[in-house]
Tab-separated table of C-alpha atoms in Angstrom:
chain	number	residue	atom	x	y	z
A	1	MET	CA	90.129	121.022	90.599
A	2	ILE	CA	88.394	124.333	89.442
A	3	GLU	CA	85.105	123.121	88.073
A	4	GLU	CA	84.690	126.708	86.377
A	5	CYS	CA	86.508	128.586	83.565
A	6	LEU	CA	85.266	131.922	82.479
A	7	VAL	CA	85.887	134.081	79.499
A	8	ALA	CA	86.097	137.922	80.014
A	9	GLU	CA	86.641	140.660	78.119
A	10	PHE	CA	88.193	143.678	78.910
A	11	ARG	CA	88.007	147.522	77.287
A	12	ILE	CA	91.319	149.755	78.155
A	13	GLU	CA	90.945	153.958	77.544
A	14	GLY	CA	93.703	156.582	78.035
A	15	ASP	CA	96.501	153.355	77.845
A	16	ASP	CA	99.148	155.361	76.212
A	17	CYS	CA	101.094	151.939	74.766
A	18	PRO	CA	102.190	152.429	71.262
A	19	LEU	CA	99.927	150.108	70.015
A	20	ALA	CA	96.938	151.994	71.543
A	21	THR	CA	98.736	155.563	70.363
A	22	ALA	CA	99.159	154.729	66.628
A	23	THR	CA	95.779	154.050	66.243
A	24	ALA	CA	94.889	156.989	67.685
A	25	ASN	CA	97.094	159.240	65.301
A	26	ALA	CA	96.657	156.810	62.004
A	27	ASP	CA	93.385	155.354	61.767
A	28	ALA	CA	94.041	152.071	62.093
A	29	ALA	CA	93.093	148.809	63.424
A	30	ILE	CA	95.172	146.641	64.955
A	31	ASP	CA	95.155	142.879	65.785
A	32	ALA	CA	97.431	141.930	68.129
A	33	ARG	CA	99.136	138.277	69.949
A	34	PRO	CA	99.765	138.956	73.578
A	35	PRO	CA	102.627	140.712	75.019
A	36	GLN	CA	105.874	138.544	75.789
A	37	LEU	CA	107.804	140.523	78.454
A	38	ARG	CA	111.163	139.162	78.160
A	39	ALA	CA	113.622	139.022	81.416
A	40	ASP	CA	115.416	142.019	80.344
A	41	GLY	CA	112.101	144.413	80.680
A	42	ASN	CA	111.139	144.865	76.957
A	43	VAL	CA	108.038	143.527	75.351
A	44	LEU	CA	108.365	141.650	72.211
A	45	ILE	CA	104.761	142.478	70.582
A	46	GLN	CA	103.533	140.717	66.967
A	47	PHE	CA	101.116	142.091	65.438
A	48	SER	CA	98.828	143.132	62.007
A	49	ALA	CA	96.492	145.262	60.137
A	50	GLN	CA	95.684	146.177	56.490
A	51	PRO	CA	98.632	148.081	55.129
A	52	SER	CA	99.254	151.497	55.975
A	53	ASP	CA	101.977	153.288	54.910
A	54	GLU	CA	100.668	155.725	58.113
A	55	LEU	CA	100.826	153.091	60.640
A	56	SER	CA	104.119	152.053	59.624
A	57	GLU	CA	105.287	155.424	59.694
A	58	THR	CA	103.883	156.213	63.057
A	59	LEU	CA	105.151	152.978	64.725
A	60	ASP	CA	108.186	153.822	63.190
A	61	ALA	CA	108.973	157.507	64.202
A	62	ASP	CA	108.296	155.992	68.132
A	63	ASP	CA	110.898	156.526	70.509
A	64	ARG	CA	109.387	153.080	72.836
A	65	VAL	CA	109.820	151.306	69.224
A	66	ARG	CA	112.781	149.111	68.739
A	67	TYR	CA	113.734	146.583	66.276
A	68	LEU	CA	110.388	147.642	63.917
A	69	HIS	CA	109.769	144.743	61.385
A	70	VAL	CA	106.763	144.637	58.008
A	71	SER	CA	106.070	141.404	56.190
A	72	HIS	CA	103.149	141.909	54.179
A	73	THR	CA	100.675	138.300	53.785
A	74	ASP	CA	97.833	137.159	52.296
A	75	GLY	CA	96.800	141.033	51.967
A	76	ARG	CA	97.340	142.657	55.447
A	77	SER	CA	101.194	144.227	56.893
A	78	ASN	CA	102.223	141.956	59.951
A	79	TYR	CA	104.403	143.558	62.638
A	80	ARG	CA	106.911	142.419	64.952
A	81	CYS	CA	109.259	144.970	67.329
A	82	LEU	CA	110.416	145.374	71.248
A	83	SER	CA	108.604	148.198	72.776
A	84	LYS	CA	110.202	149.440	76.009
A	85	HIS	CA	107.072	151.133	77.139
A	86	PRO	CA	104.926	148.323	79.978
A	87	CYS	CA	101.652	146.817	79.129
A	88	VAL	CA	98.344	147.398	81.345
A	89	VAL	CA	97.885	144.107	80.338
A	90	HIS	CA	101.163	142.771	82.302
A	91	GLU	CA	98.766	143.737	85.151
A	92	LEU	CA	95.588	141.871	84.493
A	93	VAL	CA	98.119	138.494	83.541
A	94	ASN	CA	100.003	138.470	86.998
A	95	ALA	CA	96.312	138.351	88.521
A	96	GLY	CA	95.758	135.286	86.413
A	97	PHE	CA	94.115	136.840	83.477
A	98	LEU	CA	94.967	134.490	80.435
A	99	VAL	CA	94.791	136.463	77.613
A	100	GLU	CA	93.764	135.434	74.119
A	101	SER	CA	92.916	137.810	71.836
A	102	MET	CA	93.349	141.584	71.770
A	103	ARG	CA	92.450	144.331	69.597
A	104	TYR	CA	93.620	147.986	69.508
A	105	GLU	CA	90.947	150.848	67.751
A	106	ASN	CA	90.608	154.419	68.033
A	107	GLY	CA	93.615	154.767	70.873
A	108	GLY	CA	91.839	151.877	72.629
A	109	ALA	CA	92.101	148.271	73.198
A	110	THR	CA	89.747	145.044	73.567
A	111	MET	CA	90.803	142.009	75.457
A	112	ARG	CA	89.054	138.569	75.305
A	113	GLY	CA	90.140	136.041	77.290
A	114	ALA	CA	90.154	133.338	79.925
A	115	VAL	CA	90.159	133.309	84.186
A	116	VAL	CA	89.970	129.945	86.222
A	117	GLY	CA	87.162	130.300	88.452
A	118	TYR	CA	85.492	133.429	89.894
A	119	ASP	CA	88.609	133.848	92.785
A	120	VAL	CA	90.943	134.272	90.094
A	121	LEU	CA	88.725	136.854	88.502
A	122	ARG	CA	88.212	139.114	91.687
A	123	GLY	CA	91.988	138.920	91.464
A	124	VAL	CA	91.736	140.439	87.986
A	125	MET	CA	88.794	142.920	88.914
A	126	GLU	CA	91.365	144.223	91.855
A	127	ALA	CA	94.323	144.580	89.457
A	128	ALA	CA	91.954	146.619	86.696
A	129	GLY	CA	90.300	148.475	89.360
A	130	ARG	CA	94.581	149.997	90.458
A	131	THR	CA	95.150	150.475	86.440
A	132	VAL	CA	93.955	153.759	84.624
A	133	GLY	CA	91.305	153.033	82.556
A	134	VAL	CA	90.402	149.127	82.085
A	135	SER	CA	86.766	148.500	82.675
A	136	LEU	CA	85.313	144.660	82.584
A	137	GLN	CA	82.239	144.683	79.394
A	138	ARG	CA	81.585	140.903	80.019
A	139	VAL	CA	82.046	137.863	81.548
A	140	TYR	CA	80.449	134.427	81.107
A	141	PRO	CA	81.202	130.592	81.893
A	142	LEU	CA	83.296	128.711	78.776
A	143	ARG	CA	80.778	125.533	77.859
A	144	THR	CA	82.890	122.691	77.665
A	145	ASP	CA	81.646	122.351	73.713
A	146	ASP	CA	83.367	126.007	73.479
A	147	ASP	CA	86.748	125.084	74.219
A	148	GLU	CA	89.078	122.938	72.099
A	149	ALA	CA	92.512	120.682	72.983
A	150	VAL	CA	95.527	122.876	72.480
A	151	ALA	CA	96.798	119.920	70.053
A	152	SER	CA	94.417	120.320	67.567
A	153	GLY	CA	94.764	124.573	67.280
A	154	TYR	CA	94.997	125.795	63.698
A	155	GLU	CA	97.850	128.574	62.829
A	156	LEU	CA	95.388	130.802	60.665
A	157	THR	CA	95.814	134.612	60.224
A	158	PRO	CA	93.002	136.390	60.958
A	159	ALA	CA	92.752	137.166	57.501
A	160	GLN	CA	92.857	133.474	56.390
A	161	GLU	CA	90.477	133.075	59.117
A	162	GLU	CA	87.930	135.582	57.932
A	163	SER	CA	88.554	134.543	54.451
A	164	ILE	CA	87.648	130.731	55.029
A	165	ARG	CA	84.572	131.734	57.205
A	166	VAL	CA	83.304	133.974	54.811
A	167	ALA	CA	83.432	131.759	52.043
A	168	VAL	CA	81.742	128.895	54.042
A	169	GLU	CA	78.946	131.248	54.755
A	170	MET	CA	78.593	131.813	51.388
A	171	GLY	CA	78.283	128.260	49.970
A	172	TYR	CA	81.846	128.598	47.937
A	173	PHE	CA	82.941	125.269	49.068
A	174	GLU	CA	78.931	123.570	48.163
A	175	LEU	CA	78.480	121.315	46.283
A	176	PRO	CA	77.429	122.233	43.425
A	177	ARG	CA	79.268	125.583	44.270
A	178	THR	CA	76.585	128.414	44.796
A	179	VAL	CA	79.017	131.424	44.788
A	180	THR	CA	82.496	132.256	42.537
A	181	ALA	CA	85.767	133.103	43.586
A	182	VAL	CA	84.957	136.607	42.723
A	183	GLU	CA	81.773	137.108	44.275
A	184	VAL	CA	83.687	136.236	47.681
A	185	ALA	CA	86.601	138.360	47.164
A	186	ASP	CA	83.828	140.589	46.696
A	187	GLU	CA	82.489	140.829	49.601
A	188	LEU	CA	86.010	140.058	51.373
A	189	GLY	CA	86.375	143.779	49.462
A	190	ILE	CA	90.141	141.920	47.998
A	191	SER	CA	90.787	140.722	44.402
A	192	LYS	CA	90.188	137.365	43.334
A	193	THR	CA	93.484	136.528	43.427
A	194	ALA	CA	94.114	137.091	47.023
A	195	PHE	CA	91.514	135.659	48.140
A	196	LEU	CA	92.846	132.462	46.518
A	197	GLU	CA	96.060	133.228	48.212
A	198	ARG	CA	94.427	133.107	51.145
A	199	LEU	CA	92.893	130.462	50.939
A	200	ARG	CA	95.736	128.336	49.388
A	201	ARG	CA	97.969	129.034	52.414
A	202	ALA	CA	94.936	128.335	55.064
A	203	GLN	CA	94.377	124.963	53.435
A	204	GLY	CA	98.431	124.487	53.654
A	205	SER	CA	97.660	124.970	57.019
A	206	LEU	CA	95.657	123.140	57.610
A	207	PHE	CA	96.556	120.400	56.012
A	208	GLY	CA	99.760	120.497	57.454
A	209	THR	CA	98.915	120.161	60.957
A	210	MET	CA	96.648	117.465	60.153
A	211	PHE	CA	98.344	115.383	58.475
A	212	GLY	CA	101.950	116.278	60.007
């Protein structure tokens, strides 16, 4: 059994994948789930961003993107599509990198995830060395209190998670309440209605997970 798990963060520059290209052309930031490589060679990617017609049009015009679908929830645009372009991240995944989060911005990407032990890290680094523009930004041991049981994870969107975090930090859930919904919404840069909708959806997800 491996005793130590490491958290690693990689930066990718110069990758010409559709999401990196789109953030360079549309001046947008994209939060993506780890891509899923299908048996037919296509890559299923799911990601979200602030609403942007320019981003949607850029992706739709990219010949490497197929079946682009856009929905809107909690003030963000959620995208799903297939890509015919192989992602650099697959090279690292094949070497043992367990991707947890990906953020594309300014034509590049930051990936955060885990590697199980230093031997695996060395293999991932060798794979990164064979890939153009991949560099290790930082690595540190995963503390036992940093990890949570898989069954206790909550399906929150990045916007919902941010709304709850800011609300907690500002004292929205304190008794008596120290800030109003309007003040939290202003801090988030959204309307009161959007904040309350995010909060209700997040609470529904949390309570649904807790009570089945």
